[in-house]
Amino acid sequence: MVSILSDLVALPSPYPPGTSVEICAYAAKRLRKAGYRSRDRDQDKGRRQRGRAPQGQGERPGHCFNAHVDTVGVGERANWKSDPYTALVKGGLVYGLGAGNCKGSMAVQLWLAEEIARRGGPAKGELIFTFVADEENLGPDGMEFLRKSGAFDPTR
């Protein structure tokens, strides 16, 4: 999991400017390698990634895991004691931009997706993993965009 988190920290995704193409491509690659169907949903301000489990399609109950991929900006780089885009493991903790926020959650969710697939997928139900941008400015281009575009409907 620390390896996944280190990879994610190394991928800049600050808002502004709000680009999340590279980090979503990383998630897509891992999801596809684990056997998930993965789709990108683009919008002007970034890219969203959605992965569905290979087994249990459309069955109830379903579970959706969501994390945002954008971070705050670096700010004054001189204020950092280490490179914000290099994960630093010290005293059992991981330091780096986004490590304690949603890049940490994203690492756990990618690991979970891979582990569930490794064990044969969900016995019942559908799993969806979504990774979205636009959270740092509380904008409409994250989960709200996925819902309005029809990519994700929690009522189905």
CSV table of C-alpha atoms in Angstrom, one decimal:
chain,number,residue,atom,x,y,z
A,1,MET,CA,0.0,0.0,0.0
A,2,VAL,CA,2.9,2.4,0.8
A,3,SER,CA,4.2,1.7,-2.7
A,4,ILE,CA,0.9,2.6,-4.3
A,5,LEU,CA,0.7,5.8,-2.1
A,6,SER,CA,4.3,6.7,-3.1
A,7,ASP,CA,3.3,6.4,-6.8
A,8,LEU,CA,0.3,8.6,-6.2
A,9,VAL,CA,2.2,11.3,-4.3
A,10,ALA,CA,4.7,11.5,-7.2
A,11,LEU,CA,1.8,12.4,-9.6
A,12,PRO,CA,1.0,16.1,-9.3
A,13,SER,CA,-2.7,16.8,-9.3
A,14,PRO,CA,-3.1,20.3,-7.6
A,15,TYR,CA,-6.1,22.5,-7.8
A,16,PRO,CA,-5.6,24.9,-9.4
A,17,PRO,CA,-5.0,24.2,-12.3
A,18,GLY,CA,-7.0,21.0,-11.7
A,19,THR,CA,-5.5,18.5,-14.1
A,20,SER,CA,-5.9,14.9,-13.1
A,21,VAL,CA,-5.2,13.1,-16.4
A,22,GLU,CA,-2.0,11.4,-15.2
A,23,ILE,CA,-3.2,10.2,-11.8
A,24,CYS,CA,-6.4,8.8,-13.4
A,25,ALA,CA,-4.4,7.1,-16.1
A,26,TYR,CA,-2.4,5.4,-13.3
A,27,ALA,CA,-5.6,4.3,-11.6
A,28,ALA,CA,-7.0,3.0,-14.8
A,29,LYS,CA,-3.9,1.0,-15.6
A,30,ARG,CA,-4.0,-0.7,-12.1
A,31,LEU,CA,-7.8,-1.4,-12.3
A,32,ARG,CA,-7.5,-2.9,-15.8
A,33,LYS,CA,-4.6,-5.0,-14.8
A,34,ALA,CA,-6.7,-6.4,-12.0
A,35,GLY,CA,-9.5,-7.3,-14.4
A,36,TYR,CA,-11.8,-4.3,-13.9
A,37,ARG,CA,-13.7,-2.6,-16.7
A,38,SER,CA,-12.6,1.0,-16.5
A,39,ARG,CA,-13.9,4.1,-18.2
A,40,ASP,CA,-12.7,7.7,-18.3
A,41,ARG,CA,-15.2,10.6,-18.1
A,42,ASP,CA,-13.6,13.8,-19.2
A,43,GLN,CA,-14.7,17.3,-18.6
A,44,ASP,CA,-13.0,20.7,-19.0
A,45,LYS,CA,-11.4,20.8,-15.6
A,46,GLY,CA,-10.0,17.3,-15.4
A,47,ARG,CA,-10.6,13.6,-15.7
A,48,ARG,CA,-12.6,11.2,-13.7
A,49,GLN,CA,-11.9,7.4,-13.5
A,50,ARG,CA,-14.5,4.8,-12.8
A,51,GLY,CA,-13.8,1.1,-12.4
A,52,ARG,CA,-16.3,-1.7,-12.1
A,53,ALA,CA,-15.6,-5.1,-10.7
A,54,PRO,CA,-15.4,-8.0,-13.1
A,55,GLN,CA,-17.9,-10.2,-11.3
A,56,GLY,CA,-21.3,-9.5,-9.9
A,57,GLN,CA,-22.3,-6.9,-12.5
A,58,GLY,CA,-25.5,-5.2,-11.8
A,59,GLU,CA,-26.5,-7.3,-8.8
A,60,ARG,CA,-27.6,-5.9,-5.5
A,61,PRO,CA,-26.4,-4.9,-3.1
A,62,GLY,CA,-23.8,-2.7,-4.7
A,63,HIS,CA,-21.0,-0.8,-3.1
A,64,CYS,CA,-19.3,2.3,-4.4
A,65,PHE,CA,-15.9,3.6,-3.1
A,66,ASN,CA,-15.0,7.2,-4.0
A,67,ALA,CA,-11.9,9.3,-3.5
A,68,HIS,CA,-10.9,12.6,-5.0
A,69,VAL,CA,-7.6,12.9,-6.8
A,70,ASP,CA,-6.9,16.6,-6.6
A,71,THR,CA,-4.8,18.2,-3.9
A,72,VAL,CA,-4.3,21.7,-2.7
A,73,GLY,CA,-1.3,23.5,-4.3
A,74,VAL,CA,2.2,23.2,-3.0
A,75,GLY,CA,2.3,26.8,-1.8
A,76,GLU,CA,5.7,28.0,-0.9
A,77,ARG,CA,8.0,25.2,-1.7
A,78,ALA,CA,10.6,26.6,0.8
A,79,ASN,CA,8.1,25.8,3.6
A,80,TRP,CA,8.4,22.0,2.9
A,81,LYS,CA,11.0,20.0,4.8
A,82,SER,CA,11.0,17.5,2.0
A,83,ASP,CA,10.0,17.3,-1.7
A,84,PRO,CA,6.1,17.4,-1.7
A,85,TYR,CA,6.0,15.0,-4.7
A,86,THR,CA,8.3,12.4,-3.1
A,87,ALA,CA,6.7,10.1,-0.4
A,88,LEU,CA,8.9,10.1,2.7
A,89,VAL,CA,8.3,7.3,5.2
A,90,LYS,CA,9.5,8.3,8.6
A,91,GLY,CA,8.5,7.0,12.0
A,92,GLY,CA,5.8,4.8,10.5
A,93,LEU,CA,4.1,7.7,8.7
A,94,VAL,CA,4.1,8.7,5.0
A,95,TYR,CA,4.7,12.4,4.2
A,96,GLY,CA,4.0,14.0,0.9
A,97,LEU,CA,1.4,16.2,-0.8
A,98,GLY,CA,-2.0,14.4,-0.5
A,99,ALA,CA,-0.6,11.4,1.6
A,100,GLY,CA,-2.8,12.2,4.6
A,101,ASN,CA,-5.8,13.3,2.5
A,102,CYS,CA,-7.4,11.5,-0.4
A,103,LYS,CA,-4.3,10.1,-2.1
A,104,GLY,CA,-4.1,7.9,1.1
A,105,SER,CA,-7.7,6.9,0.6
A,106,MET,CA,-7.1,6.3,-3.1
A,107,ALA,CA,-4.1,4.0,-2.3
A,108,VAL,CA,-6.3,2.0,0.1
A,109,GLN,CA,-9.1,1.7,-2.5
A,110,LEU,CA,-6.7,0.6,-5.3
A,111,TRP,CA,-5.2,-2.0,-3.1
A,112,LEU,CA,-8.7,-3.1,-2.0
A,113,ALA,CA,-9.8,-3.4,-5.7
A,114,GLU,CA,-6.7,-5.5,-6.5
A,115,GLU,CA,-7.1,-7.7,-3.4
A,116,ILE,CA,-10.8,-8.4,-4.1
A,117,ALA,CA,-10.0,-9.3,-7.7
A,118,ARG,CA,-7.1,-11.5,-6.6
A,119,ARG,CA,-9.5,-13.4,-4.4
A,120,GLY,CA,-12.0,-14.0,-7.3
A,121,GLY,CA,-14.1,-10.8,-7.1
A,122,PRO,CA,-17.2,-10.1,-5.0
A,123,ALA,CA,-19.3,-13.2,-4.2
A,124,LYS,CA,-22.4,-11.1,-4.6
A,125,GLY,CA,-23.2,-7.6,-5.7
A,126,GLU,CA,-21.4,-5.0,-7.7
A,127,LEU,CA,-18.3,-2.9,-6.8
A,128,ILE,CA,-17.6,0.5,-8.2
A,129,PHE,CA,-14.5,2.5,-7.6
A,130,THR,CA,-14.6,6.2,-8.6
A,131,PHE,CA,-11.7,8.6,-8.6
A,132,VAL,CA,-12.7,12.2,-9.2
A,133,ALA,CA,-11.3,15.7,-9.4
A,134,ASP,CA,-12.7,19.1,-8.5
A,135,GLU,CA,-13.1,18.5,-4.8
A,136,GLU,CA,-10.6,21.0,-3.6
A,137,ASN,CA,-12.8,23.9,-4.9
A,138,LEU,CA,-16.0,22.1,-4.0
A,139,GLY,CA,-17.1,22.3,-7.6
A,140,PRO,CA,-19.6,20.4,-9.7
A,141,ASP,CA,-17.1,18.4,-11.8
A,142,GLY,CA,-16.4,15.5,-9.5
A,143,MET,CA,-19.0,13.0,-8.2
A,144,GLU,CA,-21.8,15.4,-9.2
A,145,PHE,CA,-20.6,15.3,-12.8
A,146,LEU,CA,-20.6,11.4,-12.7
A,147,ARG,CA,-24.1,11.4,-11.5
A,148,LYS,CA,-25.5,14.0,-13.9
A,149,SER,CA,-23.7,12.3,-16.9
A,150,GLY,CA,-25.3,9.0,-16.0
A,151,ALA,CA,-21.9,7.3,-15.3
A,152,PHE,CA,-23.0,6.6,-11.7
A,153,ASP,CA,-26.5,6.4,-10.3
A,154,PRO,CA,-26.8,5.4,-6.7
A,155,THR,CA,-30.5,4.6,-7.1
A,156,ARG,CA,-30.0,1.8,-9.6
